[in-house]
Tab-separated table of C-alpha atoms in Angstrom:
chain	number	residue	atom	x	y	z
A	1	UNK	CA	92.858	-49.118	85.056
A	2	UNK	CA	90.633	-45.988	83.943
A	3	UNK	CA	87.473	-46.887	82.193
A	4	UNK	CA	88.409	-44.573	79.515
A	5	UNK	CA	91.682	-47.192	78.922
A	6	UNK	CA	88.871	-50.628	80.086
A	7	UNK	CA	86.967	-49.496	76.710
A	8	UNK	CA	90.069	-49.578	74.906
A	9	UNK	CA	90.524	-52.398	75.113
A	10	UNK	CA	87.105	-54.368	74.897
A	11	UNK	CA	86.517	-52.081	70.809
A	12	UNK	CA	89.738	-53.514	70.430
A	13	UNK	CA	89.467	-56.996	70.948
A	14	UNK	CA	85.835	-56.379	69.388
A	15	UNK	CA	87.886	-55.251	66.469
A	16	UNK	CA	87.077	-56.828	62.455
A	17	UNK	CA	90.811	-55.064	61.495
A	18	UNK	CA	92.869	-56.147	64.443
A	19	UNK	CA	95.083	-58.680	62.767
A	20	UNK	CA	95.261	-56.057	59.780
A	21	UNK	CA	98.439	-54.686	62.414
A	22	UNK	CA	100.871	-57.889	62.291
A	23	UNK	CA	100.848	-56.581	58.600
A	24	UNK	CA	102.749	-53.533	59.598
A	25	UNK	CA	106.307	-53.298	60.569
A	26	UNK	CA	105.793	-51.344	63.678
A	27	UNK	CA	106.813	-50.688	67.947
A	28	UNK	CA	106.044	-49.645	70.875
A	29	UNK	CA	105.790	-46.142	69.517
A	30	UNK	CA	102.123	-44.933	69.058
A	31	UNK	CA	101.935	-44.022	65.799
A	32	UNK	CA	99.855	-41.096	64.521
A	33	UNK	CA	101.106	-39.918	61.346
A	34	UNK	CA	99.928	-41.769	59.020
A	35	UNK	CA	98.218	-38.966	57.545
A	36	UNK	CA	102.275	-37.571	56.551
A	37	UNK	CA	103.649	-41.526	56.325
A	38	UNK	CA	102.145	-44.098	56.494
A	39	UNK	CA	104.244	-47.497	58.657
A	40	UNK	CA	106.282	-50.151	56.414
A	41	UNK	CA	104.547	-53.172	55.391
A	42	UNK	CA	106.286	-56.031	56.900
A	43	UNK	CA	105.996	-57.785	53.209
A	44	UNK	CA	107.509	-55.228	51.391
A	45	UNK	CA	111.396	-55.260	52.270
A	46	UNK	CA	111.576	-58.523	51.074
A	47	UNK	CA	110.288	-57.499	47.913
A	48	UNK	CA	112.343	-54.661	46.862
A	49	UNK	CA	115.602	-56.638	47.731
A	50	UNK	CA	114.136	-59.872	44.519
A	51	UNK	CA	113.577	-56.458	42.319
A	52	UNK	CA	116.775	-55.588	43.202
A	53	UNK	CA	118.786	-58.598	43.841
A	54	UNK	CA	117.410	-61.055	40.974
A	55	UNK	CA	114.715	-58.753	38.762
A	56	UNK	CA	117.670	-57.022	38.110
A	57	UNK	CA	120.653	-58.526	39.184
A	58	UNK	CA	120.018	-61.571	37.592
A	59	UNK	CA	117.454	-60.859	34.281
A	60	UNK	CA	118.750	-56.860	34.137
A	61	UNK	CA	117.179	-55.777	30.833
A	62	UNK	CA	114.472	-58.429	30.290
A	63	UNK	CA	112.730	-57.470	33.517
A	64	UNK	CA	110.718	-54.908	32.066
A	65	UNK	CA	108.627	-58.066	29.631
A	66	UNK	CA	109.914	-61.103	32.227
A	67	UNK	CA	108.900	-59.070	36.026
A	68	UNK	CA	106.240	-56.787	33.710
A	69	UNK	CA	107.789	-53.707	34.681
A	70	UNK	CA	106.353	-52.882	31.652
A	71	UNK	CA	102.703	-52.169	32.423
A	72	UNK	CA	104.032	-51.516	36.290
A	73	UNK	CA	102.271	-48.345	35.958
A	74	UNK	CA	98.418	-49.539	34.814
A	75	UNK	CA	98.126	-52.900	36.837
A	76	UNK	CA	99.331	-51.120	40.025
A	77	UNK	CA	96.126	-48.144	39.261
A	78	UNK	CA	94.253	-51.296	38.635
A	79	UNK	CA	95.484	-52.148	42.432
A	80	UNK	CA	94.181	-49.198	43.866
A	81	UNK	CA	91.381	-48.019	41.532
A	82	UNK	CA	88.961	-49.893	44.001
A	83	UNK	CA	90.084	-47.959	47.066
A	84	UNK	CA	88.698	-44.989	45.729
A	85	UNK	CA	86.350	-46.500	43.456
A	86	UNK	CA	86.858	-46.346	40.126
A	87	UNK	CA	86.466	-49.764	37.288
A	88	UNK	CA	89.557	-51.220	35.716
A	89	UNK	CA	92.136	-49.236	33.453
A	90	UNK	CA	91.542	-45.045	35.135
A	91	UNK	CA	94.386	-45.186	36.951
A	92	UNK	CA	98.668	-44.806	36.167
A	93	UNK	CA	100.852	-44.966	38.380
A	94	UNK	CA	103.513	-42.397	38.133
A	95	UNK	CA	105.256	-39.382	39.303
A	96	UNK	CA	104.773	-36.819	41.967
A	97	UNK	CA	100.926	-35.824	42.738
A	98	UNK	CA	103.073	-32.307	41.910
A	99	UNK	CA	103.452	-33.412	38.665
A	100	UNK	CA	100.224	-34.898	38.622
A	101	UNK	CA	97.843	-31.951	39.127
A	102	UNK	CA	99.782	-30.365	36.435
A	103	UNK	CA	98.495	-32.498	33.897
A	104	UNK	CA	95.439	-33.504	35.357
A	105	UNK	CA	94.165	-29.369	35.358
A	106	UNK	CA	96.034	-28.060	31.824
A	107	UNK	CA	94.368	-31.472	31.013
A	108	UNK	CA	90.723	-30.014	32.148
A	109	UNK	CA	91.752	-26.679	31.123
A	110	UNK	CA	91.656	-28.271	27.321
A	111	UNK	CA	88.777	-29.451	27.361
A	112	UNK	CA	87.370	-26.267	28.756
A	113	UNK	CA	88.062	-25.261	25.298
A	114	UNK	CA	87.349	-20.986	24.102
A	115	UNK	CA	85.790	-19.002	26.263
A	116	UNK	CA	86.933	-20.908	29.588
A	117	UNK	CA	89.365	-18.416	31.374
A	118	UNK	CA	89.462	-19.495	34.640
A	119	UNK	CA	90.528	-21.377	37.259
A	120	UNK	CA	89.491	-21.689	40.328
A	121	UNK	CA	91.072	-23.333	43.211
A	122	UNK	CA	90.696	-23.987	46.896
A	123	UNK	CA	91.536	-21.345	48.675
A	124	UNK	CA	92.077	-23.722	51.350
A	125	UNK	CA	94.877	-25.720	50.179
A	126	UNK	CA	97.929	-27.696	49.932
A	127	UNK	CA	100.591	-24.834	48.868
A	128	UNK	CA	102.391	-26.913	46.135
A	129	UNK	CA	98.823	-27.125	44.497
A	130	UNK	CA	97.619	-24.080	44.926
A	131	UNK	CA	101.695	-23.188	43.368
A	132	UNK	CA	100.814	-25.409	40.436
A	133	UNK	CA	97.627	-23.564	39.564
A	134	UNK	CA	98.355	-20.093	39.856
A	135	UNK	CA	101.786	-21.853	37.006
A	136	UNK	CA	98.714	-23.697	35.151
A	137	UNK	CA	96.467	-20.746	34.737
A	138	UNK	CA	99.882	-18.658	33.916
A	139	UNK	CA	100.778	-21.436	31.126
A	140	UNK	CA	97.047	-21.021	29.709
A	141	UNK	CA	95.897	-17.930	29.351
A	142	UNK	CA	93.760	-18.153	32.828
A	143	UNK	CA	92.653	-15.705	35.198
A	144	UNK	CA	93.328	-18.267	38.461
A	145	UNK	CA	90.407	-17.582	41.452
A	146	UNK	CA	90.692	-18.562	44.866
A	147	UNK	CA	88.044	-19.564	46.324
A	148	UNK	CA	86.782	-21.550	50.521
A	149	UNK	CA	85.211	-24.637	49.192
A	150	UNK	CA	82.072	-24.065	50.202
A	151	UNK	CA	81.583	-20.979	48.665
A	152	UNK	CA	81.996	-22.812	45.068
A	153	UNK	CA	79.106	-23.427	43.768
A	154	UNK	CA	77.976	-19.373	44.416
A	155	UNK	CA	81.302	-18.733	42.170
A	156	UNK	CA	81.177	-20.664	38.725
A	157	UNK	CA	79.996	-19.508	35.704
A	158	UNK	CA	80.163	-19.418	32.312
A	159	UNK	CA	83.729	-18.967	31.837
A	160	UNK	CA	84.499	-21.426	34.127
A	161	UNK	CA	87.252	-23.878	32.744
A	162	UNK	CA	88.161	-26.522	35.260
A	163	UNK	CA	88.129	-26.526	39.638
A	164	UNK	CA	91.326	-27.784	41.382
A	165	UNK	CA	89.619	-29.099	45.345
A	166	UNK	CA	90.576	-30.741	47.977
A	167	UNK	CA	88.739	-33.852	49.648
A	168	UNK	CA	90.468	-33.050	52.405
A	169	UNK	CA	91.666	-30.242	54.237
A	170	UNK	CA	95.540	-30.996	54.986
A	171	UNK	CA	95.451	-28.763	58.102
A	172	UNK	CA	91.602	-29.667	59.654
A	173	UNK	CA	90.944	-32.902	58.495
A	174	UNK	CA	87.442	-30.994	57.460
A	175	UNK	CA	85.753	-33.781	54.491
A	176	UNK	CA	84.228	-31.309	51.710
A	177	UNK	CA	81.782	-32.845	49.800
A	178	UNK	CA	82.159	-34.044	46.424
A	179	UNK	CA	78.652	-35.026	44.909
A	180	UNK	CA	78.166	-32.084	45.775
A	181	UNK	CA	80.790	-29.918	44.303
A	182	UNK	CA	81.287	-32.173	41.171
A	183	UNK	CA	77.368	-31.629	40.042
A	184	UNK	CA	78.051	-28.245	41.121
A	185	UNK	CA	80.991	-28.077	38.604
A	186	UNK	CA	79.364	-30.108	36.054
A	187	UNK	CA	76.549	-27.907	36.673
A	188	UNK	CA	78.299	-24.774	34.898
A	189	UNK	CA	79.806	-27.393	32.467
A	190	UNK	CA	83.449	-27.090	33.216
A	191	UNK	CA	85.767	-30.104	35.104
A	192	UNK	CA	86.309	-30.920	38.190
A	193	UNK	CA	90.481	-32.519	39.444
A	194	UNK	CA	90.117	-33.656	42.789
A	195	UNK	CA	93.136	-33.970	44.979
A	196	UNK	CA	92.462	-37.276	47.071
A	197	UNK	CA	96.215	-36.684	49.495
A	198	UNK	CA	93.985	-37.585	52.368
A	199	UNK	CA	91.152	-39.209	51.620
A	200	UNK	CA	92.268	-42.986	49.381
A	201	UNK	CA	92.422	-45.153	51.795
A	202	UNK	CA	90.475	-43.667	54.574
A	203	UNK	CA	87.225	-43.722	53.893
A	204	UNK	CA	85.450	-43.830	50.279
A	205	UNK	CA	85.782	-42.023	47.463
A	206	UNK	CA	82.714	-43.408	45.041
A	207	UNK	CA	84.695	-41.828	41.761
A	208	UNK	CA	82.958	-43.346	39.461
A	209	UNK	CA	79.953	-43.596	41.108
A	210	UNK	CA	80.111	-39.593	42.007
A	211	UNK	CA	80.754	-38.638	37.469
A	212	UNK	CA	84.686	-37.286	38.931
A	213	UNK	CA	86.066	-35.783	35.723
A	214	UNK	CA	89.834	-36.102	37.229
A	215	UNK	CA	91.503	-36.690	40.499
A	216	UNK	CA	95.691	-37.584	42.225
A	217	UNK	CA	96.858	-38.820	45.438
A	218	UNK	CA	99.788	-39.361	46.622
A	219	UNK	CA	100.242	-43.847	47.725
A	220	UNK	CA	102.653	-42.596	50.984
A	221	UNK	CA	100.246	-42.066	53.663
A	222	UNK	CA	96.667	-44.148	53.912
A	223	UNK	CA	98.467	-46.436	51.046
A	224	UNK	CA	101.816	-46.909	53.002
A	225	UNK	CA	103.913	-47.002	49.892
A	226	UNK	CA	107.198	-45.909	50.899
A	227	UNK	CA	108.344	-42.317	51.239
A	228	UNK	CA	108.500	-40.182	48.247
A	229	UNK	CA	106.191	-43.190	46.477
A	230	UNK	CA	104.795	-42.829	43.087
A	231	UNK	CA	101.815	-40.556	43.124
A	232	UNK	CA	98.641	-41.818	40.347
A	233	UNK	CA	96.043	-40.468	37.788
A	234	UNK	CA	92.729	-41.539	37.201
A	235	UNK	CA	90.915	-40.184	33.758
A	236	UNK	CA	87.208	-40.894	34.157
A	237	UNK	CA	86.747	-43.473	30.923
A	238	UNK	CA	84.023	-41.120	29.081
A	239	UNK	CA	87.240	-37.682	28.596
A	240	UNK	CA	90.039	-40.410	28.293
A	241	UNK	CA	89.821	-39.741	24.561
A	242	UNK	CA	89.936	-36.109	24.831
A	243	UNK	CA	92.426	-35.704	27.679
A	244	UNK	CA	94.953	-34.350	25.940
A	245	UNK	CA	98.139	-33.716	28.359
A	246	UNK	CA	100.530	-31.225	28.773
A	247	UNK	CA	103.565	-33.385	29.067
A	248	UNK	CA	103.854	-36.677	26.381
A	249	UNK	CA	106.116	-37.913	26.890
A	250	UNK	CA	107.856	-42.059	24.959
A	251	UNK	CA	105.899	-43.833	27.625
A	252	UNK	CA	102.431	-42.285	26.285
A	253	UNK	CA	102.946	-42.630	22.712
A	254	UNK	CA	100.439	-45.081	20.907
A	255	UNK	CA	103.641	-47.017	19.756
A	256	UNK	CA	106.722	-46.079	22.481
A	257	UNK	CA	109.413	-47.859	20.889
A	258	UNK	CA	108.391	-47.330	17.547
A	259	UNK	CA	110.835	-42.723	18.054
A	260	UNK	CA	108.691	-41.149	15.880
A	261	UNK	CA	108.851	-37.561	15.778
A	262	UNK	CA	105.663	-36.930	15.887
A	263	UNK	CA	103.748	-37.389	18.253
A	264	UNK	CA	100.841	-39.363	18.561
A	265	UNK	CA	99.202	-40.258	22.760
A	266	UNK	CA	98.044	-43.785	23.928
A	267	UNK	CA	94.750	-44.885	23.994
A	268	UNK	CA	92.951	-44.467	27.478
A	269	UNK	CA	94.740	-44.253	31.043
A	270	UNK	CA	98.149	-45.015	29.404
A	271	UNK	CA	98.156	-41.256	27.987
A	272	UNK	CA	98.706	-39.947	31.478
A	273	UNK	CA	102.494	-41.958	31.276
A	274	UNK	CA	105.191	-39.899	30.278
A	275	UNK	CA	108.487	-40.833	31.456
A	276	UNK	CA	110.729	-44.344	31.962
A	277	UNK	CA	108.875	-45.362	35.871
A	278	UNK	CA	110.983	-45.182	38.349
A	279	UNK	CA	110.693	-49.209	38.922
A	280	UNK	CA	112.141	-49.852	42.593
A	281	UNK	CA	109.995	-47.473	44.659
A	282	UNK	CA	106.475	-48.419	42.349
A	283	UNK	CA	107.083	-52.038	42.923
A	284	UNK	CA	107.867	-51.001	46.377
A	285	UNK	CA	103.996	-49.508	46.732
A	286	UNK	CA	102.787	-53.037	44.731
A	287	UNK	CA	104.091	-55.402	47.183
A	288	UNK	CA	102.214	-52.564	50.103
A	289	UNK	CA	99.421	-52.785	48.593
A	290	UNK	CA	98.762	-55.853	49.352
A	291	UNK	CA	98.004	-55.375	52.979
A	292	UNK	CA	94.370	-54.275	50.956
A	293	UNK	CA	93.149	-57.720	50.037
A	294	UNK	CA	89.864	-58.783	51.171
A	295	UNK	CA	89.806	-55.251	53.160
A	296	UNK	CA	86.264	-52.964	52.172
A	297	UNK	CA	86.501	-49.232	52.053
A	298	UNK	CA	83.638	-49.338	54.337
A	299	UNK	CA	85.102	-51.321	57.537
A	300	UNK	CA	87.917	-48.648	57.004
A	301	UNK	CA	85.779	-46.092	57.204
A	302	UNK	CA	83.880	-46.591	59.941
A	303	UNK	CA	86.994	-47.993	61.901
A	304	UNK	CA	88.526	-43.992	61.422
A	305	UNK	CA	85.063	-42.960	62.854
A	306	UNK	CA	85.163	-44.494	65.856
A	307	UNK	CA	89.265	-43.732	66.314
A	308	UNK	CA	88.448	-40.471	66.190
A	309	UNK	CA	84.894	-40.553	67.764
A	310	UNK	CA	87.280	-42.100	70.500
A	311	UNK	CA	89.718	-39.756	70.423
A	312	UNK	CA	88.135	-36.675	71.200
A	313	UNK	CA	86.269	-38.552	74.107
A	314	UNK	CA	89.139	-39.144	75.318
A	315	UNK	CA	90.608	-35.084	74.605
A	316	UNK	CA	87.066	-33.786	76.378
A	317	UNK	CA	87.683	-36.773	79.458
A	318	UNK	CA	92.177	-36.229	79.935
A	319	UNK	CA	92.221	-32.490	78.874
A	320	UNK	CA	92.841	-29.858	80.929
A	321	UNK	CA	89.477	-27.312	79.822
A	322	UNK	CA	90.506	-24.888	77.705
A	323	UNK	CA	94.058	-26.149	76.611
A	324	UNK	CA	93.399	-27.353	73.432
A	325	UNK	CA	90.887	-26.776	70.406
A	326	UNK	CA	89.601	-28.669	68.375
A	327	UNK	CA	88.999	-27.495	64.333
A	328	UNK	CA	88.159	-30.761	62.653
A	329	UNK	CA	84.264	-31.108	62.594
A	330	UNK	CA	82.824	-33.103	64.591
A	331	UNK	CA	80.770	-34.216	62.121
A	332	UNK	CA	81.108	-37.231	60.841
A	333	UNK	CA	80.092	-36.064	56.814
A	334	UNK	CA	82.872	-33.290	56.894
A	335	UNK	CA	85.690	-34.809	59.228
A	336	UNK	CA	88.865	-37.900	57.404
A	337	UNK	CA	90.213	-39.295	59.087
A	338	UNK	CA	93.014	-37.113	60.617
A	339	UNK	CA	92.235	-34.619	64.415
A	340	UNK	CA	93.507	-31.026	63.975
A	341	UNK	CA	93.598	-29.721	67.499
A	342	UNK	CA	95.207	-26.267	68.457
A	343	UNK	CA	97.071	-25.527	71.386
A	344	UNK	CA	100.170	-22.715	72.321
A	345	UNK	CA	103.738	-23.501	71.556
A	346	UNK	CA	101.593	-26.435	69.028
A	347	UNK	CA	106.529	-26.520	68.063
A	348	UNK	CA	107.386	-27.736	71.380
A	349	UNK	CA	104.255	-29.760	72.094
A	350	UNK	CA	104.500	-32.142	69.563
A	351	UNK	CA	108.403	-32.359	70.129
A	352	UNK	CA	107.781	-33.464	73.697
A	353	UNK	CA	105.060	-36.181	72.759
A	354	UNK	CA	107.420	-37.406	70.297
A	355	UNK	CA	110.204	-38.281	73.140
A	356	UNK	CA	107.275	-39.933	74.465
A	357	UNK	CA	106.351	-41.756	72.314
A	358	UNK	CA	103.007	-40.607	70.547
A	359	UNK	CA	104.151	-38.878	67.253
A	360	UNK	CA	101.711	-36.659	64.825
A	361	UNK	CA	103.127	-33.944	63.740
A	362	UNK	CA	102.831	-29.694	63.753
A	363	UNK	CA	101.728	-27.466	61.504
A	364	UNK	CA	102.793	-23.368	62.060
A	365	UNK	CA	101.451	-22.053	63.297
A	366	UNK	CA	99.793	-23.760	66.349
A	367	UNK	CA	98.223	-26.941	65.570
A	368	UNK	CA	98.672	-30.508	66.024
A	369	UNK	CA	97.514	-33.284	63.831
A	370	UNK	CA	97.175	-36.544	65.072
A	371	UNK	CA	96.377	-39.159	61.722
A	372	UNK	CA	94.311	-42.162	61.990
A	373	UNK	CA	95.479	-45.775	60.013
A	374	UNK	CA	93.043	-48.047	60.756
A	375	UNK	CA	94.595	-51.007	59.673
A	376	UNK	CA	97.555	-51.038	62.326
A	377	UNK	CA	96.117	-47.908	65.537
A	378	UNK	CA	93.935	-49.779	67.790
A	379	UNK	CA	91.606	-47.474	70.749
A	380	UNK	CA	94.569	-48.695	73.506
A	381	UNK	CA	96.400	-46.176	71.248
A	382	UNK	CA	94.726	-43.827	71.330
A	383	UNK	CA	93.710	-43.514	74.830
A	384	UNK	CA	97.432	-43.901	75.545
A	385	UNK	CA	98.219	-41.440	73.084
A	386	UNK	CA	95.319	-38.694	74.633
A	387	UNK	CA	96.596	-39.544	78.191
A	388	UNK	CA	100.229	-38.949	77.649
A	389	UNK	CA	99.281	-35.390	75.903
A	390	UNK	CA	97.294	-34.584	78.861
A	391	UNK	CA	100.107	-34.779	80.613
A	392	UNK	CA	101.663	-32.731	78.139
A	393	UNK	CA	99.907	-29.644	78.394
A	394	UNK	CA	98.636	-30.183	82.046
């Protein structure tokens, strides 16, 4: 056994989170793709069966009240809130990330008011965020200005209405400085919208602490909510009375069953709702979030950094020099919970890794992505994955 393999065993033995692995449905595969789709929490199948057979099958329409279906969006939002550093009453769950980006961005422009007619968007953003930003700009009469996150402070001005940023870059795993960038946007009198898809559940976010205005995120990555599980929208409490959603629906009406022709928004974060919630996937998500009971995000972050440090150490030791280039920052303050490696033939390399029991993913043209979910990934998994990677590249 190599020195790194021996050390991996010792690190796993000392890991306070190691028991959480048993809360997931896993096999012998090394699963390093939780930054795309989290593993299945073991409690979910039974809960979904109850929702389908009893709540829907037996109670039927009564479940909107008796099973708590009607309050699920805000109730589950309050379960997510501690994971992103938010007090209760500020997050509503529902719709997709794309839809929530649209709500948040247009809502931010409307709050900014007259004279502010420019939207700044992360130039390295996930494509959909860029598409939504471009559409929101056209619909609100704003100019769209793509800017690299590090250059955002110098790009802000009196015309800036809203800024859309990713907390973690989906390709490289670079963690952007949310506190400093939020302060810069506020200093220019504008509103900031943060996309937390690649940070929620992997590291502390501190939405309330840092005065973030609006935030969105998916729940199927590090939150393990399942494929296509509903996203969420955060609206800071102080802004809720001013938040004017571009998608008003009967579910966000102050009197949803009044069936009035005129729209009056519900108080608080509820005005972020639109239509009838997707109950099956929403309650699967609620069950999945139980794996977080008693788990401090700070402990998850500490293990995430230890795992990615160990992964990079194993790459240095095992992978032939010059075969892979790390794109992820080495500094802890600039790293999310994934490592991106550039190599020739990356698409074919990832296919062979999957065949050999190591699952990551590939981003064109030449990037291998490995995501580290501390609740179920261990150090022996990391050492094994890099050994297989070295053989594949070698």
